[in-house]
Structure formats: structure tokens, C-alpha cells
């Protein structure tokens, strides 16, 4: 359990047109485990909004993992760790642009993200 940091809940849902699709319902950061009850405490970082088919980010500004693990891996010094949320916003905008450009298949998106990373475009401001 010590190495378990995130739990993603996924479900089959019905779209307004009647099609069944798979959606991530929530992305949750595990905070602790109570061995007596066998229960976990967690904070919901991202929650799927079925009305808009988008994600809300209620965990913005309160993620231990983003601020203390991911920010460190990206080289952000301690006094600038809050900037990790700007990085999340920037990457979300990149994904939105790719979606609008028609990159919706897994492999197409994978190859484009690899190209973007190789060209250093993740380091620029969007």
C-alpha cells in the first residue's frame, strides 16, 4: 500500500445519444490507510462532469503528489512548487488543441505527444 498513490475509477456510461462509452469517473490521490478498518482516505483530484463530458479539478492547490513528487521530478524548487498547477493547465491546453486538430486515437495522440516532447514544446508557454 505504501507505493499506491493514485486510484482511478472508471465506468461504462451512456452518452446523450445513447452510445455506451468508457469514462474515467475520478482520479483520487490516496492520503492514508487505516489498517484497523481496512479503509483508505483519499482526496478527489479530478472528477468527471457528465453534463459537459469534461473534468473538474477540485484538487487544484491541494495535491501532495503534484507539489512534492511531480514538481520535484520536473526540477521546480520548493518555493516555486505551486507552479505545477500552471504546468497542468498548459498540458491540458495542449491536449485540447490536439483534440480539436483531430488527434483522438491512442496511437495518433501518442506519436504526436512524443514528437512534441522531442521538440521541447512542453517547455514553451502556450
N, CA, C and O of each residue as an XYZ file, in Angstrom:
504
protein
N       0.827     -1.195      0.000
C       0.000      0.000      0.000
C       0.868      1.256      0.000
O       0.433      2.308     -0.468
N       2.098      1.155      0.522
C       2.965      2.326      0.572
C       3.268      2.891     -0.813
O       3.478      4.096     -0.955
N       3.292      2.045     -1.822
C       3.598      2.505     -3.175
C       2.364      2.889     -3.973
O       2.482      3.308     -5.125
N       1.201      2.756     -3.392
C      -0.042      3.106     -4.084
C      -0.361      4.572     -3.796
O      -0.646      4.939     -2.656
N      -0.311      5.402     -4.831
C      -0.513      6.839     -4.661
C      -1.823      7.348     -5.236
O      -2.416      8.295     -4.719
N      -2.267      6.711     -6.307
C      -3.433      7.219     -7.030
C      -4.367      6.064     -7.353
O      -3.926      4.959     -7.670
N      -5.652      6.335     -7.266
C      -6.667      5.370     -7.683
C      -7.536      6.051     -8.731
O      -8.041      7.153     -8.516
N      -7.703      5.384     -9.863
C      -8.551      5.901    -10.939
C      -9.796      5.027    -11.005
O      -9.707      3.804    -11.112
N     -10.947      5.664    -10.940
C     -12.221      4.951    -11.036
C     -12.748      5.137    -12.458
O     -12.868      6.261    -12.947
N     -13.057      4.030    -13.107
C     -13.528      4.056    -14.484
C     -14.852      3.310    -14.566
O     -15.085      2.356    -13.824
N     -15.720      3.756    -15.480
C     -17.025      3.109    -15.595
C     -17.553      3.241    -17.019
O     -17.151      4.129    -17.771
N     -18.450      2.349    -17.364
C     -19.187      2.482    -18.624
C     -20.347      3.434    -18.361
O     -21.074      3.282    -17.379
N     -20.516      4.414    -19.240
C     -21.596      5.396    -19.091
C     -22.308      5.560    -20.429
O     -21.755      5.247    -21.483
N     -23.505      6.041    -20.372
C     -24.291      6.261    -21.583
C     -24.211      7.737    -21.969
O     -24.474      8.621    -21.154
N     -23.844      7.987    -23.225
C     -23.797      9.357    -23.740
C     -25.208      9.818    -24.065
O     -26.120      8.996    -24.156
N     -25.405     11.133    -24.244
C     -26.746     11.638    -24.564
C     -27.363     11.001    -25.811
O     -28.585     10.895    -25.915
N     -26.512     10.572    -26.764
C     -27.042      9.949    -27.985
C     -27.347      8.462    -27.793
O     -27.786      7.796    -28.731
N     -27.119      7.937    -26.584
C     -27.428      6.544    -26.283
C     -26.248      5.597    -26.356
O     -26.339      4.468    -25.875
N     -25.134      6.030    -26.950
C     -23.953      5.169    -27.050
C     -23.351      4.918    -25.672
O     -23.334      5.797    -24.810
N     -22.859      3.701    -25.490
C     -22.126      3.378    -24.265
C     -20.646      3.652    -24.511
O     -20.084      3.220    -25.517
N     -20.026      4.371    -23.586
C     -18.599      4.685    -23.671
C     -17.975      4.469    -22.296
O     -18.672      4.382    -21.285
N     -16.669      4.386    -22.283
C     -15.952      4.243    -21.020
C     -15.386      5.604    -20.642
O     -14.811      6.302    -21.477
N     -15.552      5.970    -19.397
C     -15.043      7.243    -18.900
C     -14.345      7.027    -17.561
O     -14.756      6.193    -16.754
N     -13.280      7.796    -17.343
C     -12.713      7.867    -16.001
C     -13.663      8.744    -15.204
O     -13.942      9.877    -15.597
N     -14.153      8.238    -14.109
C     -15.100      8.976    -13.281
C     -14.357      9.898    -12.318
O     -14.790     11.020    -12.055
N     -13.228      9.406    -11.796
C     -12.444     10.244    -10.887
C     -11.001      9.768    -10.827
O     -10.696      8.597    -11.053
N     -10.124     10.718    -10.514
C      -8.723     10.444    -10.231
C      -8.511     10.896     -8.793
O      -8.700     12.068     -8.468
N      -8.119      9.960     -7.936
C      -8.051     10.217     -6.499
C      -6.641      9.997     -5.969
O      -5.991      9.004     -6.295
N      -6.182     10.928     -5.153
C      -4.874     10.821     -4.513
C      -5.064     10.174     -3.140
O      -5.794     10.689     -2.293
N      -4.400      9.049     -2.938
C      -4.502      8.369     -1.646
C      -3.704      9.129     -0.595
O      -2.545      9.484     -0.811
N      -4.336      9.369      0.531
C      -3.710     10.120      1.611
C      -3.259      9.185      2.725
O      -2.207      9.400      3.327
N      -4.035      8.162      3.002
C      -3.674      7.263      4.090
C      -4.469      5.974      4.061
O      -5.425      5.813      3.303
N      -4.036      5.062      4.918
C      -4.683      3.762      5.041
C      -4.850      3.462      6.524
O      -3.913      3.621      7.307
N      -6.035      3.029      6.901
C      -6.321      2.661      8.287
C      -6.373      1.139      8.368
O      -7.345      0.530      7.922
N      -5.321      0.508      8.941
C      -5.292     -0.952      8.993
C      -6.404     -1.552      9.852
O      -6.807     -2.695      9.639
N      -6.894     -0.787     10.815
C      -7.974     -1.304     11.671
C      -9.265     -1.511     10.889
O      -9.932     -2.537     11.028
N      -9.607     -0.530     10.071
C     -10.856     -0.623      9.304
C     -10.630     -1.168      7.901
O     -11.572     -1.587      7.229
N      -9.366     -1.159      7.463
C      -9.073     -1.584      6.098
C      -9.501     -0.549      5.076
O      -9.617     -0.852      3.889
N      -9.737      0.680      5.535
C     -10.208      1.736      4.638
C      -9.118      2.724      4.261
O      -8.121      2.881      4.966
N      -9.333      3.381      3.141
C      -8.408      4.396      2.644
C      -9.019      5.777      2.817
O     -10.237      5.940      2.746
N      -8.163      6.773      3.045
C      -8.615      8.157      2.936
C      -7.994      8.705      1.661
O      -6.834      8.434      1.348
N      -8.770      9.462      0.947
C      -8.289      9.985     -0.323
C      -8.870     11.369     -0.572
O      -9.841     11.792      0.055
N      -8.231     12.059     -1.519
C      -8.701     13.368     -1.970
C      -8.977     13.243     -3.462
O      -8.117     12.792     -4.218
N     -10.163     13.638     -3.885
C     -10.506     13.602     -5.314
C      -9.783     14.746     -6.014
O     -10.028     15.916     -5.721
N      -8.899     14.405     -6.931
C      -8.147     15.419     -7.669
C      -8.903     15.878     -8.915
O      -9.006     17.075     -9.184
N      -9.428     14.917     -9.668
C     -10.187     15.217    -10.882
C     -11.491     14.436    -10.828
O     -11.503     13.256    -10.476
N     -12.592     15.098    -11.180
C     -13.903     14.445    -11.189
C     -14.563     14.719    -12.534
O     -14.628     15.861    -12.989
N     -15.048     13.659    -13.160
C     -15.722     13.786    -14.452
C     -17.082     14.439    -14.262
O     -17.854     14.068    -13.377
N     -17.358     15.423    -15.117
C     -18.648     16.111    -15.113
C     -19.468     15.534    -16.269
O     -19.164     15.817    -17.427
N     -20.498     14.732    -15.984
C     -21.253     14.074    -17.052
C     -22.060     15.039    -17.917
O     -22.392     14.709    -19.055
N     -22.377     16.206    -17.407
C     -23.153     17.177    -18.186
C     -22.309     17.753    -19.320
O     -22.784     17.894    -20.447
N     -21.046     18.087    -19.012
C     -20.170     18.702    -20.013
C     -19.190     17.713    -20.636
O     -18.494     18.049    -21.594
N     -19.131     16.476    -20.090
C     -18.170     15.461    -20.520
C     -16.741     15.996    -20.428
O     -15.909     15.754    -21.303
N     -16.482     16.724    -19.355
C     -15.153     17.268    -19.077
C     -14.801     16.944    -17.625
O     -15.596     16.347    -16.900
N     -13.615     17.341    -17.221
C     -13.186     17.107    -15.844
C     -13.119     18.404    -15.065
O     -12.671     19.432    -15.571
N     -13.572     18.335    -13.827
C     -13.373     19.413    -12.871
C     -12.122     19.049    -12.073
O     -11.783     17.873    -11.937
N     -11.443     20.064    -11.550
C     -10.182     19.867    -10.835
C     -10.318     20.395     -9.405
O      -9.697     21.399     -9.055
N     -11.130     19.721     -8.573
C     -11.311     20.209     -7.203
C     -10.049     20.098     -6.352
O      -9.957     20.728     -5.298
N      -9.081     19.309     -6.797
C      -7.841     19.145     -6.039
C      -6.798     20.196     -6.336
O      -5.692     20.143     -5.798
N      -7.134     21.155     -7.188
C      -6.161     22.181     -7.565
C      -5.719     22.956     -6.329
O      -6.541     23.504     -5.594
N      -4.426     22.990     -6.118
C      -3.866     23.704     -4.984
C      -3.710     22.859     -3.736
O      -3.249     23.355     -2.708
N      -4.090     21.578     -3.809
C      -4.017     20.757     -2.592
C      -3.444     19.360     -2.830
O      -3.706     18.443     -2.052
N      -2.671     19.194     -3.890
C      -2.137     17.868     -4.204
C      -0.730     17.685     -3.648
O       0.211     18.365     -4.058
N      -0.606     16.765     -2.717
C       0.714     16.420     -2.183
C       1.593     15.843     -3.291
O       2.761     16.211     -3.414
N       1.039     14.947     -4.091
C       1.828     14.295     -5.143
C       2.334     15.284     -6.184
O       3.508     15.255     -6.553
N       1.453     16.159     -6.658
C       1.880     17.127     -7.665
C       2.941     18.072     -7.111
O       3.947     18.339     -7.768
N       2.715     18.572     -5.911
C       3.619     19.568     -5.349
C       4.928     18.976     -4.837
O       5.969     19.627     -4.925
N       4.899     17.768     -4.311
C       6.089     17.218     -3.673
C       6.774     16.107     -4.446
O       7.927     15.784     -4.160
N       6.106     15.523     -5.402
C       6.732     14.459     -6.199
C       6.948     14.924     -7.637
O       8.080     14.960     -8.121
N       5.857     15.278     -8.319
C       5.954     15.633     -9.737
C       6.740     16.927     -9.925
O       7.595     17.001    -10.808
N       6.468     17.943     -9.115
C       7.194     19.213     -9.233
C       8.690     18.997     -9.032
O       9.508     19.608     -9.720
N       9.043     18.137     -8.098
C      10.452     17.824     -7.854
C      11.061     17.139     -9.074
O      12.175     17.469     -9.482
N      10.333     16.183     -9.659
C      10.831     15.490    -10.854
C      11.025     16.446    -12.027
O      11.907     16.240    -12.861
N      10.199     17.495    -12.092
C      10.322     18.485    -13.165
C      11.364     19.554    -12.846
O      11.605     20.447    -13.659
N      11.983     19.470    -11.669
C      13.042     20.403    -11.310
C      12.578     21.720    -10.723
O      13.355     22.674    -10.676
N      11.336     21.802    -10.275
C      10.859     23.041     -9.662
C      11.374     23.130     -8.228
O      11.177     22.203     -7.443
N      12.039     24.249     -7.875
C      12.492     24.390     -6.491
C      11.300     24.529     -5.543
O      10.192     24.853     -5.970
N      11.539     24.284     -4.269
C      10.463     24.250     -3.282
C       9.607     25.513     -3.284
O       8.384     25.431     -3.170
N      10.234     26.672     -3.413
C       9.475     27.930     -3.368
C       8.614     28.159     -4.612
O       7.780     29.065     -4.627
N       8.808     27.349     -5.652
C       8.026     27.503     -6.885
C       7.157     26.282     -7.179
O       6.657     26.140     -8.294
N       6.973     25.411     -6.210
C       6.232     24.167     -6.454
C       4.777     24.403     -6.824
O       4.167     23.571     -7.496
N       4.217     25.516     -6.400
C       2.839     25.833     -6.764
C       2.658     26.015     -8.260
O       1.539     25.939     -8.768
N       3.763     26.259     -8.973
C       3.705     26.432    -10.427
C       3.332     25.139    -11.147
O       3.031     25.155    -12.340
N       3.351     24.030    -10.429
C       2.985     22.753    -11.051
C       1.562     22.811    -11.598
O       1.249     22.152    -12.589
N       0.707     23.595    -10.958
C      -0.680     23.712    -11.423
C      -0.752     24.481    -12.742
O      -1.628     24.216    -13.565
N       0.162     25.429    -12.948
C       0.247     26.123    -14.240
C       0.689     25.140    -15.320
O       0.211     25.185    -16.454
N       1.608     24.255    -14.951
C       2.077     23.231    -15.893
C       0.941     22.281    -16.269
O       0.813     21.894    -17.431
N       0.127     21.909    -15.303
C      -1.034     21.048    -15.578
C      -1.985     21.760    -16.538
O      -2.472     21.155    -17.494
N      -2.251     23.047    -16.285
C      -3.130     23.825    -17.170
C      -2.564     23.899    -18.583
O      -3.299     23.753    -19.560
N      -1.252     24.127    -18.692
C      -0.611     24.219    -20.009
C      -0.750     22.903    -20.769
O      -1.082     22.900    -21.954
N      -0.501     21.802    -20.099
C      -0.590     20.499    -20.764
C      -2.032     20.164    -21.145
O      -2.279     19.510    -22.158
N      -2.968     20.616    -20.333
C      -4.383     20.419    -20.677
C      -4.722     21.196    -21.946
O      -5.460     20.702    -22.799
N      -4.183     22.418    -22.074
C      -4.432     23.208    -23.295
C      -3.821     22.532    -24.521
O      -4.412     22.550    -25.601
N      -2.638     21.935    -24.354
C      -2.009     21.202    -25.464
C      -2.912     20.046    -25.893
O      -3.143     19.845    -27.086
N      -3.421     19.289    -24.925
C      -4.305     18.166    -25.252
C      -5.600     18.637    -25.904
O      -6.105     17.981    -26.816
N      -6.143     19.765    -25.449
C      -7.359     20.316    -26.070
C      -7.101     20.690    -27.523
O      -7.930     20.420    -28.392
N      -5.954     21.309    -27.790
C      -5.624     21.681    -29.177
C      -5.443     20.445    -30.056
O      -5.886     20.421    -31.205
N      -4.798     19.431    -29.513
C      -4.626     18.198    -30.279
C      -5.973     17.551    -30.573
O      -6.187     17.029    -31.667
N      -6.870     17.582    -29.612
C      -8.213     17.024    -29.812
C      -8.943     17.786    -30.913
O      -9.549     17.179    -31.796
N      -8.884     19.117    -30.861
C      -9.543     19.938    -31.888
C      -8.938     19.714    -33.265
O      -9.619     19.857    -34.280
N      -7.642     19.358    -33.299
C      -6.963     19.102    -34.571
C      -7.233     17.692    -35.092
O      -6.757     17.324    -36.166
N      -7.997     16.901    -34.331
C      -8.379     15.580    -34.813
C      -7.566     14.423    -34.266
O      -7.763     13.284    -34.688
N      -6.663     14.684    -33.344
C      -5.877     13.608    -32.742
C      -6.685     12.992    -31.611
O      -6.598     13.426    -30.462
N      -7.474     11.975    -31.947
C      -8.323     11.349    -30.936
C      -7.996      9.876    -30.721
O      -8.384      9.302    -29.703
N      -7.301      9.266    -31.648
C      -6.906      7.868    -31.490
C      -5.675      7.753    -30.604
O      -4.829      8.647    -30.583
N      -5.579      6.653    -29.877
C      -4.472      6.470    -28.935
C      -3.116      6.620    -29.611
O      -2.287      7.408    -29.157
N      -2.874      5.874    -30.692
C      -1.548      5.885    -31.311
C      -1.240      7.215    -31.974
O      -0.102      7.680    -31.915
N      -2.231      7.840    -32.608
C      -2.004      9.166    -33.195
C      -1.590     10.160    -32.116
O      -0.649     10.934    -32.291
N      -2.304     10.122    -31.008
C      -2.001     11.023    -29.898
C      -0.629     10.702    -29.301
O       0.147     11.608    -28.997
N      -0.338      9.431    -29.138
C       0.956      9.016    -28.594
C       2.106      9.533    -29.464
O       3.061     10.118    -28.954
N       2.008      9.315    -30.782
C       3.079      9.748    -31.684
C       3.221     11.269    -31.681
O       4.341     11.779    -31.710
N       2.116     11.993    -31.647
C       2.188     13.451    -31.627
C       2.788     13.948    -30.309
O       3.599     14.874    -30.316
N       2.402     13.347    -29.184
C       2.966     13.762    -27.890
C       4.466     13.456    -27.828
O       5.231     14.227    -27.249
N       4.886     12.337    -28.421
C       6.310     12.011    -28.477
C       7.054     13.066    -29.281
O       8.133     13.510    -28.889
N       6.476     13.464    -30.402
C       7.080     14.494    -31.246
C       7.158     15.833    -30.500
O       8.183     16.514    -30.547
N       6.088     16.200    -29.823
C       6.056     17.450    -29.052
C       7.137     17.432    -27.975
O       7.838     18.424    -27.779
N       7.270     16.318    -27.288
C       8.269     16.212    -26.223
C       9.685     16.303    -26.789
O      10.530     16.996    -26.222
N       9.956     15.608    -27.907
C      11.288     15.636    -28.521
C      11.665     17.040    -28.970
O      12.829     17.431    -28.883
N      10.680     17.801    -29.454
C      10.950     19.153    -29.934
C      11.028     20.173    -28.798
O      11.299     21.351    -29.032
N      10.790     19.719    -27.577
C      10.876     20.620    -26.435
C       9.702     21.566    -26.303
O       9.796     22.573    -25.601
N       8.596     21.261    -26.964
C       7.454     22.174    -26.941
C       6.742     22.198    -25.599
O       5.961     23.112    -25.334
N       6.994     21.212    -24.748
C       6.378     21.245    -23.415
C       7.009     22.326    -22.545
O       6.452     22.702    -21.514
N       8.179     22.828    -22.963
C       8.870     23.843    -22.176
C       8.443     25.265    -22.539
O       8.817     26.212    -21.848
N       7.669     25.429    -23.607
C       7.262     26.779    -24.007
C       5.931     27.145    -23.376
O       5.177     26.280    -22.928
N       5.659     28.425    -23.350
C       4.378     28.904    -22.836
C       3.328     28.790    -23.926
O       3.603     29.068    -25.093
N       2.148     28.391    -23.554
C       1.034     28.273    -24.503
C       0.042     29.374    -24.201
O      -0.985     29.481    -24.872
